[in-house]
Coordinates of N, CA and C in Angstrom, one line a residue:
M1 N 129.3 154.1 -5.7 CA 128.2 155.0 -6.2 C 129.2 156.6 -6.6
S2 N 128.8 157.2 -7.7 CA 129.3 158.3 -7.9 C 128.5 159.4 -7.2
S3 N 129.4 160.6 -6.9 CA 128.7 161.7 -6.4 C 128.7 162.5 -7.2
E4 N 128.8 162.6 -8.5 CA 128.8 163.8 -9.6 C 127.3 164.6 -9.4
K5 N 127.6 165.9 -9.7 CA 127.0 166.8 -9.3 C 125.7 167.0 -11.0
V6 N 124.6 167.1 -10.4 CA 124.0 167.3 -11.6 C 123.2 168.5 -11.8
C7 N 123.5 169.4 -13.0 CA 123.0 170.6 -12.9 C 122.0 170.6 -14.2
I8 N 120.8 171.2 -13.9 CA 119.8 171.3 -14.9 C 119.4 172.9 -15.0
S9 N 119.6 173.1 -16.1 CA 118.8 174.8 -16.4 C 117.4 174.5 -16.3
T10 N 116.9 175.5 -15.5 CA 115.3 175.3 -15.4 C 114.6 176.0 -16.7
R11 N 115.6 177.1 -17.3 CA 115.2 177.4 -18.7 C 114.9 176.3 -19.9
K12 N 116.0 175.4 -19.8 CA 115.8 174.4 -20.8 C 114.8 173.6 -20.4
L13 N 114.6 173.3 -19.1 CA 113.4 172.6 -18.6 C 112.1 173.0 -18.9
S14 N 111.8 174.4 -18.9 CA 110.4 175.1 -19.3 C 110.0 175.1 -20.4
Y15 N 110.7 174.8 -21.5 CA 110.2 174.2 -22.8 C 109.7 172.9 -23.1
L16 N 110.2 172.0 -21.8 CA 109.3 170.7 -21.9 C 107.9 170.7 -21.2
S17 N 107.3 169.8 -21.8 CA 106.0 169.7 -21.1 C 105.9 169.4 -19.8
L18 N 104.9 169.5 -19.1 CA 104.9 169.1 -17.7 C 105.2 167.5 -17.2
K19 N 104.7 167.0 -18.2 CA 104.9 165.6 -18.2 C 106.5 165.2 -18.5
S20 N 106.9 165.8 -19.4 CA 108.4 165.5 -19.8 C 109.2 165.8 -18.4
Q21 N 108.9 167.1 -18.2 CA 109.7 167.8 -17.0 C 109.5 166.5 -15.9
A22 N 108.5 166.2 -15.5 CA 108.3 165.3 -14.3 C 109.0 163.9 -14.7
T23 N 109.1 163.5 -16.1 CA 109.9 162.2 -16.4 C 111.1 162.6 -16.0
V24 N 111.9 163.6 -16.5 CA 113.4 164.1 -16.4 C 113.6 164.0 -14.8
A25 N 112.8 164.6 -14.0 CA 113.2 164.7 -12.7 C 113.2 163.3 -11.9
V26 N 112.1 162.2 -12.2 CA 112.3 161.2 -11.8 C 113.5 160.2 -12.3
T27 N 113.8 160.4 -13.8 CA 114.7 159.5 -14.1 C 115.8 160.4 -13.5
L28 N 116.4 161.2 -13.3 CA 117.4 161.7 -12.8 C 117.5 161.6 -11.1
G29 N 116.4 160.7 -10.6 CA 116.4 160.7 -9.1 C 116.2 161.8 -8.3
L30 N 115.7 162.7 -9.0 CA 115.2 164.0 -8.4 C 113.8 164.2 -8.2
Q31 N 113.1 163.2 -7.5 CA 111.8 163.2 -7.4 C 111.2 164.4 -6.5
F32 N 112.3 165.1 -5.6 CA 111.8 165.7 -4.7 C 111.5 167.2 -5.3
L33 N 112.0 167.3 -6.6 CA 111.7 168.4 -7.6 C 110.5 168.4 -8.1
L34 N 109.7 167.0 -8.1 CA 108.3 167.4 -8.8 C 107.3 168.4 -8.3
P35 N 107.2 168.7 -7.1 CA 106.2 169.7 -6.8 C 106.8 171.1 -7.4
F36 N 107.8 171.4 -7.5 CA 108.3 172.8 -8.2 C 108.3 172.7 -9.8
V37 N 108.7 171.3 -10.1 CA 108.6 171.1 -11.7 C 107.1 171.1 -12.3
T38 N 106.3 170.6 -11.6 CA 104.8 170.4 -11.8 C 104.1 171.3 -11.6
R39 N 104.5 172.3 -10.8 CA 103.7 173.2 -10.8 C 104.6 174.7 -10.6
S40 N 104.1 175.6 -11.4 CA 105.0 177.0 -11.9 C 103.6 178.1 -12.2
Q41 N 104.1 179.3 -11.7 CA 103.2 180.3 -11.9 C 103.3 180.5 -13.7
N42 N 104.0 179.9 -14.4 CA 104.2 180.2 -15.8 C 103.5 179.1 -16.4
T43 N 102.7 178.2 -15.7 CA 102.0 176.9 -16.7 C 100.3 177.2 -16.1
V44 N 99.9 176.4 -17.5 CA 98.5 176.4 -17.1 C 98.0 175.9 -16.0
P45 N 97.2 176.3 -15.4 CA 96.4 175.5 -14.2 C 96.3 173.9 -14.3
T46 N 96.7 173.2 -12.9 CA 96.4 172.0 -13.1 C 95.6 171.4 -11.9
A47 N 95.0 170.3 -12.1 CA 94.5 169.6 -11.0 C 94.9 169.9 -9.2
S48 N 96.1 170.1 -9.5 CA 96.6 170.6 -8.0 C 96.4 172.1 -7.7
S49 N 95.7 173.0 -8.7 CA 95.4 174.2 -8.3 C 94.1 173.8 -7.5
S50 N 93.9 173.8 -6.4 CA 92.8 173.4 -5.6 C 92.5 174.2 -4.2
F51 N 91.4 173.6 -3.6 CA 91.4 174.2 -2.2 C 92.4 173.5 -1.2
S52 N 93.4 173.0 -1.6 CA 94.2 172.5 -0.5 C 95.4 173.8 -0.5
D53 N 95.4 174.5 -1.8 CA 96.4 175.7 -1.9 C 96.3 176.9 -0.6
V54 N 97.3 177.3 -0.5 CA 97.2 178.3 0.6 C 96.6 179.5 -0.1
G55 N 95.6 180.0 0.8 CA 94.8 181.3 0.6 C 93.7 180.9 -0.4
A56 N 93.4 179.3 -0.4 CA 92.2 178.8 -1.2 C 90.8 179.7 -0.6
I57 N 89.8 179.9 -1.4 CA 88.7 180.4 -1.0 C 87.3 179.5 -0.7
S58 N 87.7 178.7 0.5 CA 86.4 177.7 0.1 C 84.9 178.4 0.5
Y59 N 83.9 177.7 0.0 CA 82.3 178.4 0.3 C 82.3 178.2 1.7
N60 N 81.5 179.3 2.3 CA 81.0 179.6 3.5 C 79.6 179.9 3.3
S61 N 78.8 179.1 4.0 CA 77.1 179.4 3.5 C 76.8 180.7 4.4
S62 N 77.6 180.9 5.5 CA 77.2 182.3 6.4 C 77.3 183.8 5.6
V63 N 78.4 183.9 4.2 CA 78.8 184.5 3.7 C 78.3 184.5 2.2
D64 N 78.7 183.6 1.8 CA 78.6 183.2 0.2 C 77.2 182.9 -0.4
S65 N 76.9 183.3 -1.4 CA 75.7 183.0 -2.2 C 75.9 181.5 -2.9
R66 N 74.6 180.7 -2.6 CA 74.2 179.6 -3.0 C 74.5 179.6 -4.6
A67 N 74.1 180.6 -5.1 CA 73.9 180.6 -6.4 C 75.3 180.5 -7.2
F68 N 76.4 181.2 -6.6 CA 77.6 181.0 -7.2 C 78.3 179.7 -7.2
C69 N 78.3 179.5 -8.6 CA 79.0 178.0 -8.7 C 80.3 178.2 -9.4
L70 N 81.2 177.3 -8.9 CA 82.2 177.0 -10.0 C 82.2 176.1 -10.9
C71 N 82.8 176.1 -11.9 CA 83.0 175.3 -13.1 C 83.9 174.2 -12.9
N72 N 84.9 174.1 -11.9 CA 85.8 173.1 -11.7 C 86.4 173.1 -10.5
S73 N 85.9 172.9 -9.2 CA 86.3 173.3 -8.0 C 87.8 172.5 -7.8
E74 N 88.2 171.7 -8.3 CA 89.4 170.9 -8.6 C 90.5 171.6 -9.2
N75 N 90.1 172.8 -9.9 CA 91.5 173.3 -10.9 C 91.0 174.7 -11.1
I76 N 91.4 175.5 -9.8 CA 91.1 177.0 -9.8 C 92.5 177.6 -10.2
A77 N 92.3 178.5 -10.9 CA 93.7 179.3 -11.7 C 94.0 180.3 -10.5
Q78 N 95.5 180.5 -10.5 CA 95.5 182.0 -9.9 C 95.5 183.0 -10.6
Y79 N 95.5 184.2 -10.3 CA 95.5 185.0 -11.3 C 96.3 185.7 -12.2
Y80 N 97.4 184.9 -12.2 CA 98.4 185.0 -12.8 C 98.5 183.9 -13.8
Q81 N 98.0 183.1 -14.0 CA 98.0 182.0 -14.7 C 97.1 181.9 -15.6
A82 N 96.0 182.4 -15.2 CA 94.6 182.7 -16.3 C 93.8 183.8 -15.8
P83 N 94.4 184.9 -16.3 CA 94.1 186.2 -15.8 C 92.5 186.6 -16.0
P84 N 91.7 186.7 -15.2 CA 90.4 187.5 -15.8 C 90.7 188.8 -16.0
V85 N 89.6 189.2 -16.9 CA 89.9 190.8 -17.5 C 88.2 191.2 -17.2
Y86 N 88.6 192.6 -16.7 CA 87.4 193.4 -16.4 C 87.0 194.1 -17.7
P87 N 85.8 193.8 -18.8 CA 85.8 194.5 -19.9 C 86.1 195.8 -20.4
A88 N 85.6 196.5 -19.5 CA 85.8 197.8 -20.0 C 87.5 198.5 -19.8
G89 N 88.2 197.5 -19.1 CA 89.8 197.7 -19.0 C 90.0 198.1 -17.6
P90 N 91.1 198.2 -17.3 CA 91.7 198.4 -15.7 C 91.1 199.8 -15.4
E91 N 91.5 200.8 -16.1 CA 91.3 202.3 -15.8 C 89.8 202.4 -15.8
A92 N 88.9 202.1 -16.6 CA 87.5 202.1 -16.6 C 87.0 201.5 -15.2
M93 N 88.0 200.2 -14.8 CA 87.5 199.6 -13.6 C 87.6 200.7 -12.3
K94 N 88.8 201.2 -12.4 CA 89.0 201.9 -11.2 C 88.2 203.2 -11.3
I95 N 88.0 203.9 -12.4 CA 86.9 205.1 -12.3 C 85.5 204.8 -11.8
R96 N 85.2 203.3 -12.1 CA 83.7 203.0 -11.4 C 83.9 202.7 -9.9
L97 N 84.9 202.0 -9.7 CA 85.2 201.8 -8.4 C 85.1 203.0 -7.5
R98 N 85.7 204.0 -7.8 CA 86.1 205.5 -7.2 C 84.7 206.0 -7.2
S99 N 84.0 206.0 -8.5 CA 82.4 206.4 -8.4 C 81.5 205.7 -7.4
L100 N 81.6 204.5 -7.4 CA 80.7 203.5 -6.3 C 81.1 204.0 -4.7
I101 N 82.7 203.9 -4.8 CA 82.7 204.2 -3.2 C 82.2 205.6 -2.8
G102 N 82.7 206.4 -3.4 CA 82.6 207.7 -3.0 C 83.6 208.3 -2.1
D103 N 83.3 209.3 -1.3 CA 84.2 209.8 -0.5 C 84.0 209.0 1.0
L104 N 85.5 208.7 1.4 CA 85.6 208.3 2.4 C 85.8 209.1 3.9
H105 N 86.0 210.4 3.6 CA 86.5 211.3 4.8 C 85.5 211.0 6.0
S106 N 84.4 210.6 5.9 CA 83.5 210.5 7.1 C 83.6 209.5 8.0
F107 N 84.8 208.5 7.6 CA 85.2 207.4 8.2 C 86.4 207.8 9.2
G108 N 86.7 208.6 9.1 CA 88.1 209.3 9.8 C 89.2 209.5 8.9
P109 N 90.6 209.8 9.6 CA 91.4 209.7 9.0 C 92.6 208.4 8.8
T110 N 91.4 207.5 8.4 CA 92.4 205.7 8.4 C 93.5 205.8 7.2
S111 N 94.3 205.1 7.3 CA 95.5 204.8 6.6 C 95.5 203.3 6.4
G112 N 95.8 202.8 5.4 CA 96.4 201.3 5.3 C 95.7 200.7 4.1
I113 N 95.9 199.3 4.0 CA 95.4 198.7 2.9 C 94.0 197.7 3.1
I114 N 93.1 198.0 2.2 CA 91.8 197.1 2.2 C 92.1 196.1 1.1
T115 N 92.2 194.7 0.9 CA 92.2 193.9 0.1 C 91.0 193.0 -0.1
V116 N 90.3 193.0 -1.0 CA 89.1 192.2 -1.5 C 89.5 191.1 -2.4
R117 N 89.5 189.9 -1.9 CA 90.2 188.4 -2.8 C 88.5 187.8 -3.1
F118 N 88.7 187.3 -4.3 CA 87.4 187.0 -4.8 C 87.5 185.7 -5.7
L119 N 86.6 184.9 -6.3 CA 86.8 184.1 -7.3 C 86.0 184.5 -8.6
I120 N 86.5 184.4 -9.7 CA 85.7 184.7 -11.0 C 85.4 183.1 -11.8
N121 N 84.4 182.9 -11.9 CA 84.1 181.6 -12.5 C 84.4 181.5 -13.7
C122 N 84.5 180.2 -14.6 CA 84.7 180.3 -16.0 C 83.5 180.9 -16.9
H123 N 82.7 181.6 -16.4 CA 81.4 182.1 -17.2 C 81.5 183.5 -16.9
G124 N 82.7 184.0 -16.0 CA 82.8 185.4 -15.8 C 82.2 186.3 -14.9
V125 N 81.4 185.5 -13.8 CA 80.7 185.7 -12.8 C 81.5 185.6 -11.4
P126 N 81.5 186.9 -10.5 CA 82.0 186.9 -9.4 C 81.6 186.7 -8.1
G127 N 82.2 185.8 -7.2 CA 81.9 185.5 -5.9 C 82.9 185.2 -5.0
R128 N 82.2 184.7 -3.7 CA 83.0 184.1 -2.7 C 84.3 185.5 -2.4
F129 N 83.7 186.4 -2.0 CA 84.4 187.7 -1.3 C 85.1 188.0 -0.4
R130 N 86.4 188.1 -0.1 CA 86.8 187.8 1.4 C 87.7 188.8 1.5
I131 N 88.0 189.8 2.6 CA 88.4 190.7 3.1 C 89.7 190.5 3.9
S132 N 90.9 191.3 3.8 CA 91.8 191.3 4.4 C 92.3 192.5 4.7
Q133 N 92.8 193.3 5.9 CA 93.0 194.6 6.5 C 94.3 194.9 7.0
V134 N 95.1 195.7 6.4 CA 96.5 196.0 7.6 C 96.5 197.6 7.4
D135 N 97.4 197.8 8.4 CA 97.8 199.2 8.4 C 98.9 199.6 7.4
E136 N 99.4 201.0 7.6 CA 100.6 201.1 6.8 C 101.8 200.5 7.1
Q137 N 101.8 199.6 8.3 CA 103.0 199.0 8.6 C 102.7 197.6 8.2
Y138 N 101.7 197.2 7.5 CA 101.6 196.1 7.1 C 100.9 194.9 8.4
I139 N 100.4 195.6 9.1 CA 100.1 194.8 10.6 C 98.5 194.7 10.4
P140 N 97.9 193.6 11.0 CA 96.7 193.2 10.8 C 95.8 194.5 11.5
Y141 N 94.7 195.0 10.9 CA 94.1 196.5 11.2 C 92.7 196.2 11.0
A142 N 91.8 196.7 12.1 CA 90.3 196.7 11.4 C 90.0 198.2 11.2
F143 N 89.6 198.2 9.9 CA 88.9 199.3 9.6 C 87.5 199.4 9.9
P144 N 86.8 200.7 10.1 CA 85.5 200.8 10.4 C 84.6 199.7 9.5
P145 N 83.9 199.1 10.0 CA 82.9 198.0 9.3 C 82.3 198.5 8.1
A146 N 81.9 200.1 8.1 CA 80.9 200.5 7.1 C 81.6 200.8 6.1
L147 N 83.1 201.1 6.4 CA 84.0 201.5 5.0 C 84.1 200.3 4.6
V148 N 84.6 199.2 5.1 CA 84.8 197.9 4.6 C 83.8 197.5 3.7
A149 N 82.6 197.4 4.2 CA 81.3 197.2 3.4 C 81.0 198.2 2.4
R150 N 81.6 199.5 2.5 CA 81.3 200.1 1.1 C 82.1 199.7 0.0
I151 N 83.4 199.3 0.2 CA 84.2 199.0 -0.6 C 84.1 197.5 -1.1
Q152 N 83.8 196.6 -0.4 CA 83.7 195.5 -0.6 C 82.4 195.6 -1.6
G153 N 81.2 196.1 -1.4 CA 80.0 196.7 -2.1 C 80.2 196.8 -3.3
A154 N 81.0 197.6 -3.4 CA 81.4 198.4 -5.0 C 82.1 197.3 -5.5
V155 N 83.0 196.5 -5.2 CA 83.4 195.4 -6.0 C 82.8 194.4 -6.5
R156 N 81.6 194.1 -5.5 CA 80.7 193.2 -5.9 C 79.9 193.7 -7.0
Q157 N 79.9 194.8 -7.3 CA 79.2 195.3 -8.5 C 79.9 195.1 -9.7
L158 N 81.0 195.1 -9.6 CA 82.0 194.7 -11.1 C 81.5 193.4 -11.5
L159 N 80.6 193.4 -12.3 CA 79.9 192.0 -12.8 C 80.7 192.0 -14.5
H160 N 80.0 190.6 -14.9 CA 80.3 190.3 -16.5 C 81.7 190.4 -16.6
W161 N 82.8 189.8 -15.9 CA 84.1 189.7 -16.2 C 84.4 189.0 -17.1
K162 N 85.4 189.0 -18.1 CA 86.0 188.0 -19.0 C 86.6 187.0 -18.4
P163 N 86.2 185.8 -18.5 CA 87.0 184.7 -17.6 C 88.6 184.7 -17.9
G164 N 89.3 184.1 -16.9 CA 90.7 183.8 -17.2 C 90.6 182.6 -18.2
T165 N 91.8 182.8 -19.1 CA 91.7 181.6 -20.3 C 93.2 181.0 -20.3
A166 N 93.5 180.0 -20.8 CA 94.9 179.4 -20.8 C 94.7 178.4 -22.2
R167 N 95.3 178.7 -23.0 CA 95.2 177.6 -24.3 C 94.0 177.4 -24.8
G168 N 93.2 178.4 -24.8 CA 91.8 178.7 -25.5 C 90.8 178.1 -24.5
K169 N 90.9 177.7 -23.2 CA 90.1 177.4 -22.4 C 89.7 178.1 -21.1
A170 N 88.5 178.4 -20.9 CA 88.2 179.3 -19.7 C 88.3 178.7 -18.3
Y171 N 88.8 179.3 -17.5 CA 89.0 178.8 -16.1 C 88.3 179.5 -15.1
D172 N 88.0 178.9 -14.0 CA 87.6 179.6 -12.8 C 89.1 180.1 -12.0
S173 N 88.9 181.5 -11.8 CA 90.2 182.1 -11.1 C 90.3 183.0 -9.9
Y174 N 91.2 183.0 -9.3 CA 91.1 184.1 -8.2 C 91.6 185.2 -8.7
Y175 N 91.1 186.3 -8.0 CA 91.3 187.8 -8.3 C 91.6 188.6 -6.9
F176 N 92.0 189.6 -7.2 CA 92.0 190.8 -5.8 C 92.1 191.9 -6.3
L177 N 91.5 192.7 -5.4 CA 91.6 194.3 -5.7 C 92.0 195.1 -4.5
S178 N 93.2 195.6 -4.3 CA 93.7 196.2 -3.1 C 93.6 197.8 -3.4
F179 N 92.9 198.3 -2.0 CA 92.8 199.8 -2.1 C 93.7 200.3 -0.8
R180 N 94.6 201.5 -1.4 CA 95.4 201.9 -0.4 C 94.8 203.2 0.1
L181 N 94.8 203.4 1.2 CA 94.0 204.3 1.8 C 95.0 205.4 2.8
K182 N 94.9 206.7 2.4 CA 95.6 207.5 3.5 C 95.1 208.6 3.9
Q183 N 95.0 208.8 5.2 CA 94.3 209.8 5.9 C 92.9 209.8 5.2
G184 N 92.2 208.7 5.1 CA 90.7 208.6 4.7 C 90.6 208.9 3.0
A185 N 91.4 208.6 2.5 CA 91.2 209.1 1.0 C 91.7 207.6 0.1
I186 N 91.5 207.0 -0.8 CA 91.9 206.3 -1.8 C 92.9 206.7 -2.4
T187 N 94.2 206.4 -2.5 CA 95.3 206.8 -3.3 C 95.8 206.0 -4.4
Q188 N 95.2 204.8 -4.1 CA 95.7 203.9 -5.0 C 94.7 202.3 -5.1
I189 N 94.7 202.1 -6.4 CA 93.8 200.6 -6.6 C 94.8 199.8 -7.2
F190 N 95.2 198.6 -6.8 CA 96.1 197.8 -7.6 C 95.6 196.5 -7.4
P191 N 96.1 195.4 -8.5 CA 96.9 195.5 -9.2 C 96.4 196.4 -10.5
Q192 N 97.7 196.5 -11.4 CA 97.3 197.3 -12.9 C 97.7 198.7 -12.6

């Protein structure tokens, strides 16, 4: 048996369809590459983008609205695969958020990052909001609950998103907004 080395340019493979990439991997005996070849941040969401993924937001009856429905819970896009868009644009969204949140100095000189992760369904409706909090050293941290509630409440008021699309089809998508706080003031809202 020959032990020749097989080199495949991922750039060349990226021009092939996912099915063709998988066929090439199997033909060359490189089945171990299938998870990497068939799932890429640069591809249209697939049936493998689901609740088995790390960071998936599953339904929790104690905090989620029963009225929020996904169009296809087996195929949820990451924010970079089919990015949802706030209709007024990112800067207008940040201005609205700052206006809704108001002054936070009454909560004390807290510093760190509060991230609100959520889903936007294929109709542009947001839901299933989750919070993570870290200090300036990225160590899990608990901000005052009322401060977190104010930020989450402001994000919940961002309605009527344009759903994420890929190849002309609207998808359910994950999205997040992070708020960097320094001494009780929002210094940055990201991404964008």
